[in-house]
CSV table of C-alpha atoms (C1' of nucleotides) in Angstrom, one decimal:
chain,number,residue,atom,x,y,z
A,1,MET,CA,211.7,-6.5,64.6
A,2,PRO,CA,210.1,-8.0,67.7
A,3,PRO,CA,208.1,-5.7,70.0
A,4,LEU,CA,210.3,-6.5,72.9
A,5,ARG,CA,214.0,-7.1,72.8
A,6,VAL,CA,214.8,-9.9,75.1
A,7,SER,CA,218.3,-11.2,75.6
A,8,GLU,CA,219.3,-14.8,76.3
A,9,TRP,CA,220.2,-15.8,79.8
A,10,ARG,CA,223.8,-14.9,80.5
A,11,LYS,CA,225.8,-15.7,83.6
A,12,LEU,CA,228.5,-14.3,85.9
A,13,PRO,CA,230.6,-16.6,88.0
A,14,LEU,CA,229.7,-15.7,91.6
A,15,SER,CA,229.5,-17.7,94.8
A,16,LEU,CA,226.6,-17.5,97.3
A,17,THR,CA,229.1,-16.2,99.9
A,18,GLU,CA,229.9,-13.2,97.6
A,19,LEU,CA,226.2,-12.5,96.9
A,20,CYS,CA,223.0,-14.0,98.0
A,21,ILE,CA,220.2,-12.3,96.1
A,22,ASN,CA,217.5,-14.2,98.0
A,23,THR,CA,218.6,-12.3,101.1
A,24,THR,CA,220.0,-9.1,99.7
A,25,LEU,CA,216.9,-8.3,97.7
A,26,ARG,CA,214.6,-9.0,100.7
A,27,CYS,CA,216.3,-7.3,103.6
A,28,GLY,CA,214.6,-3.9,103.2
A,29,GLN,CA,217.1,-2.2,101.0
A,30,SER,CA,215.1,-2.2,97.8
A,31,PHE,CA,211.4,-2.5,97.7
A,32,ARG,CA,210.8,-3.2,94.0
A,33,TRP,CA,212.1,-6.7,93.3
A,34,GLN,CA,209.5,-9.2,92.6
A,35,LYS,CA,210.1,-12.9,92.8
A,36,ILE,CA,208.2,-14.9,90.1
A,37,ASN,CA,208.8,-18.6,90.2
A,38,ASP,CA,212.5,-18.7,90.9
A,39,GLU,CA,213.4,-15.5,89.2
A,40,TRP,CA,213.8,-12.0,90.7
A,41,ASN,CA,212.6,-9.2,88.5
A,42,CYS,CA,213.0,-5.4,88.6
A,43,VAL,CA,213.1,-2.5,86.3
A,44,LEU,CA,216.5,-0.8,86.5
A,45,HIS,CA,217.6,2.1,84.3
A,46,GLY,CA,214.9,1.6,81.7
A,47,ARG,CA,215.1,-2.1,81.3
A,48,LEU,CA,213.6,-5.1,82.9
A,49,LEU,CA,216.2,-7.2,84.6
A,50,SER,CA,215.7,-10.8,85.6
A,51,LEU,CA,218.0,-12.7,88.0
A,52,LYS,CA,218.4,-16.2,89.3
A,53,GLN,CA,221.2,-17.8,91.1
A,54,ASP,CA,222.8,-21.1,91.7
A,55,GLU,CA,225.8,-22.0,93.8
A,56,SER,CA,228.3,-20.9,91.2
A,57,PHE,CA,226.6,-18.4,89.0
A,58,LEU,CA,224.4,-15.3,88.9
A,59,HIS,CA,222.2,-15.7,85.8
A,60,TYR,CA,220.7,-12.6,84.3
A,61,LYS,CA,218.4,-11.7,81.4
A,62,VAL,CA,217.4,-8.3,80.2
A,63,THR,CA,214.2,-7.1,78.4
A,64,TRP,CA,214.3,-3.8,76.7
A,65,PRO,CA,211.0,-1.9,76.2
A,66,LYS,CA,209.6,-1.2,72.7
A,67,SER,CA,212.1,1.1,71.1
A,68,SER,CA,209.6,3.9,70.6
A,69,SER,CA,208.8,4.2,74.3
A,70,SER,CA,212.3,3.5,75.5
A,71,PRO,CA,213.0,6.2,78.0
A,72,ARG,CA,216.8,5.9,77.6
A,73,LYS,CA,218.9,3.5,75.8
A,74,PRO,CA,222.1,4.8,77.2
A,75,ALA,CA,223.5,7.3,74.9
A,76,VAL,CA,226.6,7.9,76.9
A,77,LEU,CA,228.3,4.9,78.5
A,78,PRO,CA,230.2,5.1,81.7
A,79,LYS,CA,233.9,4.7,81.4
A,80,GLU,CA,234.6,1.4,83.1
A,81,ILE,CA,232.5,-0.8,80.9
A,82,GLY,CA,234.1,-3.7,79.2
A,83,ASP,CA,234.8,-3.4,75.4
A,84,ILE,CA,232.7,-6.5,74.6
A,85,ASP,CA,229.6,-4.9,76.2
A,86,ILE,CA,230.0,-1.7,74.4
A,87,GLN,CA,230.4,-3.5,71.1
A,88,GLN,CA,227.2,-5.5,71.8
A,89,GLY,CA,225.5,-2.3,72.9
A,90,ASP,CA,224.4,-3.9,76.2
A,91,ASP,CA,225.7,-2.4,79.4
A,92,THR,CA,223.7,-4.7,81.6
A,93,GLU,CA,226.6,-6.6,83.0
A,94,ALA,CA,228.2,-3.3,83.9
A,95,LEU,CA,225.0,-2.3,85.6
A,96,ILE,CA,224.8,-5.5,87.6
A,97,ARG,CA,228.5,-5.2,88.7
A,98,HIS,CA,227.8,-1.7,89.8
A,99,TYR,CA,224.4,-2.4,91.4
A,100,PHE,CA,225.9,-5.1,93.6
A,101,SER,CA,229.3,-3.4,94.0
A,102,LEU,CA,230.9,-6.6,92.9
A,103,LYS,CA,234.4,-5.1,93.0
A,104,HIS,CA,234.3,-5.5,96.7
A,105,ASP,CA,235.5,-8.9,98.1
A,106,LEU,CA,232.6,-9.6,100.5
A,107,ALA,CA,234.2,-12.7,102.1
A,108,ALA,CA,237.3,-10.7,102.9
A,109,LEU,CA,235.1,-8.0,104.5
A,110,TYR,CA,233.2,-10.6,106.6
A,111,ASP,CA,236.6,-11.9,107.8
A,112,GLN,CA,237.7,-8.4,108.7
A,113,TRP,CA,234.5,-7.6,110.6
A,114,SER,CA,234.6,-10.9,112.3
A,115,GLU,CA,238.1,-10.3,113.5
A,116,SER,CA,237.3,-7.0,115.0
A,117,ASP,CA,233.9,-7.9,116.4
A,118,PRO,CA,233.0,-11.2,118.2
A,119,ASN,CA,229.3,-10.4,117.9
A,120,PHE,CA,229.5,-10.1,114.2
A,121,LYS,CA,231.5,-13.3,114.1
A,122,LYS,CA,228.7,-15.0,116.0
A,123,LYS,CA,225.8,-13.8,113.9
A,124,ALA,CA,227.3,-13.5,110.4
A,125,PRO,CA,227.8,-17.2,109.4
A,126,LYS,CA,224.1,-17.8,108.9
A,127,PHE,CA,223.8,-14.6,106.9
A,128,THR,CA,226.4,-14.6,104.3
A,129,GLY,CA,226.3,-12.9,100.9
A,130,ILE,CA,224.5,-9.8,102.1
A,131,ARG,CA,225.6,-6.7,100.2
A,132,ILE,CA,224.6,-3.1,100.2
A,133,ILE,CA,223.2,-2.5,96.7
A,134,SER,CA,223.9,0.8,94.9
A,135,GLN,CA,220.5,2.1,93.9
A,136,ASP,CA,219.4,5.2,92.1
A,137,ALA,CA,219.7,8.1,94.6
A,138,TRP,CA,216.3,9.6,93.8
A,139,GLU,CA,214.5,6.3,94.2
A,140,THR,CA,216.3,5.6,97.4
A,141,LEU,CA,215.3,9.0,98.7
A,142,VAL,CA,211.6,8.6,98.0
A,143,ALA,CA,211.5,5.0,99.1
A,144,PHE,CA,213.0,5.8,102.4
A,145,ILE,CA,210.7,8.8,102.9
A,146,CYS,CA,208.0,6.2,102.6
A,147,SER,CA,209.7,4.0,105.1
A,148,SER,CA,209.2,6.2,108.1
A,149,ASN,CA,207.1,4.6,110.8
A,150,ASN,CA,206.3,1.9,108.4
A,151,HIS,CA,207.0,-1.8,107.6
A,152,ILE,CA,208.5,-3.4,104.6
A,153,SER,CA,205.4,-4.9,103.1
A,154,ARG,CA,203.6,-1.5,103.1
A,155,ILE,CA,206.7,0.3,101.9
A,156,SER,CA,206.8,-2.1,98.9
A,157,GLN,CA,203.2,-1.5,98.1
A,158,MET,CA,203.7,2.3,98.2
A,159,VAL,CA,206.8,2.2,96.0
A,160,HIS,CA,204.9,-0.1,93.6
A,161,LYS,CA,202.0,2.4,93.4
A,162,LEU,CA,204.4,5.2,92.6
A,163,CYS,CA,205.8,3.2,89.7
A,164,VAL,CA,202.5,2.1,88.4
A,165,HIS,CA,200.9,5.6,88.5
A,166,TYR,CA,203.9,7.8,87.7
A,167,GLY,CA,206.6,5.7,86.2
A,168,PRO,CA,207.1,4.6,82.5
A,169,LEU,CA,205.9,1.2,81.5
A,170,ILE,CA,208.9,-1.0,80.5
A,171,GLY,CA,207.5,-4.5,79.9
A,172,HIS,CA,205.4,-7.4,81.1
A,173,ILE,CA,206.0,-10.8,82.6
A,174,GLY,CA,202.7,-12.7,82.1
A,175,ASP,CA,200.0,-10.3,83.2
A,176,GLU,CA,202.3,-8.4,85.4
A,177,ALA,CA,203.3,-4.9,84.2
A,178,PHE,CA,206.7,-3.6,85.1
A,179,HIS,CA,207.3,0.2,85.4
A,180,ASP,CA,210.5,2.1,86.1
A,181,PHE,CA,210.6,4.5,89.1
A,182,PRO,CA,209.2,7.9,88.3
A,183,SER,CA,211.5,11.0,88.0
A,184,PRO,CA,211.3,14.0,90.3
A,185,GLN,CA,209.5,15.8,87.5
A,186,ALA,CA,206.9,13.1,87.2
A,187,LEU,CA,206.1,13.5,90.9
A,188,THR,CA,205.9,17.3,90.7
A,189,GLY,CA,202.4,18.8,90.3
A,190,LYS,CA,199.6,20.3,92.2
A,191,THR,CA,197.6,17.1,92.3
A,192,VAL,CA,200.3,14.7,93.4
A,193,GLU,CA,199.9,15.1,97.2
A,194,ALA,CA,196.1,14.6,97.1
A,195,HIS,CA,196.5,11.7,94.8
A,196,LEU,CA,199.1,10.0,96.9
A,197,ARG,CA,196.8,10.4,99.9
A,198,GLU,CA,194.1,8.7,98.0
A,199,LEU,CA,196.5,6.0,97.3
A,200,GLY,CA,197.1,5.4,101.0
A,201,PHE,CA,200.4,7.2,101.5
A,202,GLY,CA,199.1,9.0,104.6
A,203,TYR,CA,201.2,11.9,105.9
A,204,ARG,CA,204.1,10.9,103.7
A,205,ALA,CA,202.2,12.2,100.6
A,206,LYS,CA,203.1,15.7,101.6
A,207,TYR,CA,206.8,14.8,102.2
A,208,ILE,CA,207.1,13.2,98.8
A,209,ALA,CA,205.3,16.0,96.9
A,210,LYS,CA,207.4,18.7,98.6
A,211,THR,CA,210.7,16.9,98.1
A,212,ALA,CA,209.9,16.2,94.5
A,213,LEU,CA,209.1,19.9,94.0
A,214,ILE,CA,212.3,21.0,95.7
A,215,VAL,CA,214.5,18.7,93.8
A,216,SER,CA,212.9,19.3,90.4
A,217,THR,CA,212.5,23.1,90.6
A,218,THR,CA,214.9,24.6,93.1
A,219,LYS,CA,217.9,22.3,92.6
A,220,PRO,CA,220.2,22.2,89.6
A,221,GLU,CA,220.1,19.1,87.4
A,222,GLY,CA,222.1,16.4,89.0
A,223,TRP,CA,222.1,18.0,92.4
A,224,LEU,CA,221.2,14.8,94.3
A,225,GLU,CA,223.9,12.8,92.4
A,226,SER,CA,226.4,15.5,93.3
A,227,LEU,CA,226.2,14.3,96.9
A,228,THR,CA,227.7,10.9,95.7
A,229,ASN,CA,230.9,9.7,97.3
A,230,PRO,CA,233.6,10.6,94.7
A,231,GLU,CA,235.3,7.3,95.4
A,232,SER,CA,232.2,5.4,94.5
A,233,PRO,CA,230.8,7.1,91.4
A,234,GLY,CA,227.3,6.5,90.3
A,235,TRP,CA,226.4,4.4,87.3
A,236,ALA,CA,223.9,6.5,85.3
A,237,PRO,CA,225.7,9.1,83.2
A,238,VAL,CA,224.2,12.4,84.5
A,239,SER,CA,225.8,15.7,84.4
A,240,ILE,CA,226.8,16.7,87.9
A,241,PRO,CA,227.2,20.2,89.2
A,242,VAL,CA,230.9,21.0,90.0
A,243,ARG,CA,232.0,21.5,93.6
A,244,ASP,CA,234.9,23.5,94.8
A,245,GLU,CA,235.9,20.9,97.4
A,246,PRO,CA,235.2,17.1,97.3
A,247,ILE,CA,232.0,16.5,99.2
A,248,THR,CA,232.2,14.5,102.5
A,249,TYR,CA,229.8,12.0,104.0
A,250,LYS,CA,228.8,14.4,106.7
A,251,GLN,CA,228.1,17.2,104.2
A,252,ALA,CA,226.0,14.9,102.1
A,253,HIS,CA,224.1,13.9,105.2
A,254,GLU,CA,223.5,17.5,106.2
A,255,GLU,CA,222.2,18.5,102.8
A,256,LEU,CA,219.7,15.6,102.8
A,257,LEU,CA,218.4,16.7,106.2
A,258,LEU,CA,217.1,19.9,104.6
A,259,LEU,CA,214.6,18.0,102.6
A,260,THR,CA,211.1,17.5,104.0
A,261,GLY,CA,210.5,14.1,105.5
A,262,VAL,CA,214.2,13.3,105.7
A,263,GLY,CA,215.6,12.9,109.2
A,264,PRO,CA,218.9,11.3,110.2
A,265,LYS,CA,217.9,7.7,109.6
A,266,VAL,CA,216.5,8.3,106.1
A,267,ALA,CA,219.4,10.5,105.2
A,268,ASP,CA,221.8,7.7,106.1
A,269,CYS,CA,219.8,5.2,104.1
A,270,VAL,CA,220.2,7.5,101.1
A,271,CYS,CA,223.9,8.1,101.8
A,272,LEU,CA,224.5,4.3,102.1
A,273,MET,CA,222.4,2.8,99.4
A,274,GLY,CA,222.0,5.7,97.0
A,275,LEU,CA,225.2,7.7,97.2
A,276,GLY,CA,227.9,5.2,97.9
A,277,TRP,CA,228.8,6.3,101.4
A,278,SER,CA,229.6,2.9,102.9
A,279,GLU,CA,230.4,4.4,106.3
A,280,ALA,CA,226.8,5.6,106.8
A,281,VAL,CA,225.0,3.6,109.4
A,282,PRO,CA,221.3,4.1,109.4
A,283,VAL,CA,220.1,3.7,113.0
A,284,ASP,CA,216.5,2.7,113.2
A,285,THR,CA,214.7,1.0,116.1
A,286,HIS,CA,216.2,-2.3,115.1
A,287,VAL,CA,219.7,-1.1,115.1
A,288,TRP,CA,219.1,0.7,118.3
A,289,GLN,CA,217.9,-2.5,119.8
A,290,ILE,CA,221.0,-4.3,118.5
A,291,ALA,CA,223.2,-1.6,120.0
A,292,GLN,CA,221.5,-1.9,123.4
A,293,ARG,CA,221.3,-5.7,123.4
A,294,ASP,CA,224.7,-6.6,121.9
A,295,TYR,CA,226.9,-3.5,122.2
A,296,ARG,CA,226.2,-2.3,125.7
A,297,PHE,CA,224.3,0.9,125.0
A,298,GLY,CA,222.2,1.7,127.9
A,299,LYS,CA,218.4,1.5,128.3
A,300,THR,CA,216.5,4.6,127.8
A,301,LYS,CA,213.2,5.6,129.4
A,302,THR,CA,211.9,7.5,126.4
A,303,LYS,CA,210.7,5.8,123.3
A,304,THR,CA,212.8,8.0,121.0
A,305,PHE,CA,216.4,8.6,121.2
A,306,SER,CA,218.4,11.8,120.6
A,307,LYS,CA,220.5,13.0,117.8
A,308,ALA,CA,223.5,12.7,120.1
A,309,MET,CA,222.6,9.1,120.7
A,310,TYR,CA,222.0,8.5,117.0
A,311,ASP,CA,225.5,9.9,116.1
A,312,SER,CA,227.1,8.0,119.0
A,313,VAL,CA,225.7,4.6,117.8
A,314,GLY,CA,226.9,5.3,114.3
A,315,ASP,CA,230.4,6.4,115.4
A,316,HIS,CA,230.7,3.4,117.6
A,317,PHE,CA,229.9,1.0,114.8
A,318,ARG,CA,232.3,2.9,112.5
A,319,GLN,CA,235.0,2.5,115.0
A,320,ILE,CA,234.4,-1.2,115.3
A,321,TRP,CA,233.8,-2.1,111.7
A,322,GLY,CA,235.7,0.6,109.9
A,323,PRO,CA,234.9,2.5,106.7
A,324,GLN,CA,232.4,-0.1,105.4
A,325,ALA,CA,230.4,0.0,108.6
A,326,GLY,CA,227.1,0.4,106.8
A,327,TRP,CA,227.8,-2.9,105.0
A,328,ALA,CA,228.4,-4.7,108.3
A,329,GLN,CA,225.4,-3.1,109.8
A,330,SER,CA,223.1,-4.5,107.1
A,331,VAL,CA,224.3,-8.0,108.0
A,332,LEU,CA,223.3,-7.7,111.6
A,333,PHE,CA,220.2,-5.8,110.7
A,334,THR,CA,219.1,-8.6,108.5
A,335,ALA,CA,219.9,-11.2,111.2
A,336,ASN,CA,217.7,-9.3,113.5
A,337,LEU,CA,214.7,-9.0,111.2
A,338,LYS,CA,211.7,-11.0,112.3
A,339,SER,CA,211.1,-12.3,108.7
A,340,PHE,CA,214.5,-13.9,108.9
A,341,SER,CA,214.2,-15.1,112.4
A,342,GLU,CA,214.1,-18.8,111.3
A,343,GLN,CA,217.6,-18.4,110.0
A,344,ALA,CA,218.9,-17.1,113.3
A,345,ALA,CA,219.7,-19.8,115.9
A,346,ALA,CA,219.8,-19.9,119.6
A,347,ASP,CA,223.0,-18.2,120.7
A,348,PRO,CA,225.5,-19.8,123.1
A,349,LYS,CA,226.0,-17.7,126.2
A,350,SER,CA,229.8,-18.1,126.1
A,351,VAL,CA,230.1,-15.7,123.3
A,352,ASP,CA,228.3,-13.0,125.1
A,353,ILE,CA,231.0,-12.9,127.7
A,354,GLU,CA,233.6,-12.7,125.0
A,355,VAL,CA,231.8,-9.7,123.5
A,356,GLU,CA,231.9,-7.9,126.8
A,357,ILE,CA,235.6,-8.4,127.3
A,358,LYS,CA,236.3,-7.3,123.8
A,359,GLN,CA,234.2,-4.1,124.4
A,360,GLU,CA,236.2,-3.2,127.5
A,361,ILE,CA,239.5,-3.5,125.6
A,362,GLU,CA,238.2,-1.3,122.8
A,363,SER,CA,237.2,1.3,125.3
A,364,GLU,CA,240.6,1.5,126.8
A,365,SER,CA,242.5,1.5,123.5
A,366,SER,CA,240.3,4.4,122.4
A,367,LEU,CA,242.1,6.7,124.7
A,368,ASN,CA,245.1,6.5,122.4
A,369,LEU,CA,243.1,7.7,119.4
A,370,ASN,CA,242.7,11.2,118.2
A,371,SER,CA,240.6,13.8,119.9
A,372,ARG,CA,237.6,13.4,117.6
A,373,LYS,CA,237.3,9.7,118.4
A,374,ARG,CA,237.9,10.3,122.1
A,375,ARG,CA,234.9,12.5,122.1
A,376,THR,CA,232.9,9.9,120.4
A,377,MET,CA,233.9,7.3,122.9
A,378,ALA,CA,233.1,9.7,125.8
A,379,ILE,CA,229.5,9.7,124.7
A,380,VAL,CA,229.4,6.0,124.4
A,381,GLU,CA,230.9,5.6,127.8
A,382,GLN,CA,228.3,7.9,129.2
A,383,VAL,CA,225.7,5.7,127.7
A,384,LYS,CA,227.3,2.6,129.2
A,385,VAL,CA,227.2,4.3,132.6
A,386,GLU,CA,223.5,4.7,132.1
A,387,ASP,CA,223.3,1.0,131.6
A,388,ASP,CA,224.7,0.3,135.1
A,389,GLU,CA,222.8,3.2,136.7
A,390,PRO,CA,219.7,4.2,134.8
A,391,SER,CA,219.1,7.8,135.7
A,392,GLY,CA,218.5,10.3,133.1
A,393,VAL,CA,219.8,9.9,129.6
A,394,THR,CA,216.7,9.7,127.6
A,395,ALA,CA,217.2,11.4,124.4
A,396,ILE,CA,215.6,12.3,121.2
A,397,SER,CA,216.5,13.4,117.8
A,398,ARG,CA,216.0,16.8,116.5
A,399,LYS,CA,216.6,18.2,113.1
A,400,ARG,CA,218.7,21.3,112.8
A,401,ARG,CA,217.2,23.9,110.6
A,402,LYS,CA,215.2,23.3,107.6
A,403,THR,CA,214.6,26.0,105.0
A,404,ARG,CA,211.0,26.5,105.5
A,405,LYS,CA,209.4,27.7,102.4
B,1,DG,C1',219.9,21.1,122.9
B,2,DG,C1',216.5,17.9,124.8
B,3,DT,C1',211.5,15.9,125.2
B,4,DA,C1',206.5,14.7,124.2
B,5,DC,C1',203.2,14.1,120.9
B,6,DG,C1',200.5,13.5,116.6
B,7,DC,C1',200.5,11.5,112.3
B,8,DC,C1',198.2,7.7,107.8
B,9,DT,C1',197.6,3.0,107.1
B,10,DG,C1',197.3,-1.8,107.4
B,11,DG,C1',199.2,-6.2,109.1
B,12,DT,C1',199.5,-8.6,113.4
B,13,DT,C1',198.4,-9.5,118.0
B,14,DT,C1',195.3,-9.6,121.9
C,1,DA,C1',185.5,-10.6,115.9
C,2,DA,C1',186.6,-6.1,117.3
C,3,DA,C1',190.1,-3.5,119.1
C,4,DA,C1',194.4,-2.4,120.3
C,5,DC,C1',199.1,-2.4,118.9
C,6,DC,C1',202.9,-1.4,116.3
C,7,DA,C1',205.9,-0.9,112.2
C,8,DG,C1',213.1,0.2,109.6
C,9,DG,C1',210.7,8.4,111.8
C,10,DC,C1',209.8,13.0,111.3
C,11,DG,C1',208.0,17.7,112.2
C,12,DT,C1',206.3,20.7,115.5
C,13,DA,C1',205.7,22.9,119.9
DNA sequence: GGTACGCCTGGTTT
DNA sequence: AAAACCAGGCGTA
């Protein structure tokens, strides 16, 4: 019996338009993938997964830890796994299909977004194959607590430190050790905050420690997962507390806001990437810039923007792009990232005019929508007025009430 | 309900 | 080269 159980390379037929891992794994969704030579590596659900891609296939290989230290070889398998995998005792293909949400036809979605949004149509062709990946909710929560007022390289370092110091060791590639992400329990303890500060987490050390404590001690098992979109169930088989009514995106968002270090932006990141709410649109400074530059949101005098503005940007994009707005947002977000700037080309002016005209039409047609959407547009229109006549709408975001301990 | 300000750190710019 | 500046926000007053 070998110390490590390594599978052969297998492959899934998949075009680069349906998924481009080189973009999707680098665009600030996940902070744990490491590229070694031409292979992307990451520990997911207790195994080391390696990926590489060519024009027609996604190739994957899995390495299981030594059996004794294996945290969880899945005892209970989710329902939708193919028979072959169950018989082989390897659910990795199912994991990949879930992780990348391969049931969605991405090319069709791009077509749909392009049809309803000239700006998307202009930007997207150079950024195909970008998907929202379905990550573990707890990891997503902690990673995006780290992301506040921070940049991708440092976020990646911090997440790596969490894994190395608190997560279970799964395997090696060369000299590189690969750990899984630590559980809430592993991050609960009196020394955690001080230690994380030593490790360079800054003020986020407290947020992580407090959030881990809340989740592991004051919430029932599976609480975070219970905020998952029922139409997009999670992958890991966890027991989830029952709810009287199906949870909504807004409810999940509100519940997350009660955690320390979680504001509207982080809550939306968790909703979108960790809980399957594809309509969640995280509005950070980049998305705000995009909204101002390409979608006629007005200039503000203040550096920050208000919760009302935050909601209005999200509602606007949901109206344009529909129920998968968060997916569309990630495409434009990536196109706007500095690290991808070489991919973005100079844009012809003619399209800008087209965008403006389209925007006007959308504003008018919105009057025929229901009252909720009318209110949304009213706010947006207000913002647009500010654009023409900058006077007062500054804005800032505030959190509602947090249960202070 | 809206606004200003401090916060850790480190990569990047000046 | 040292010193600002800023980066995928949030909590507090």
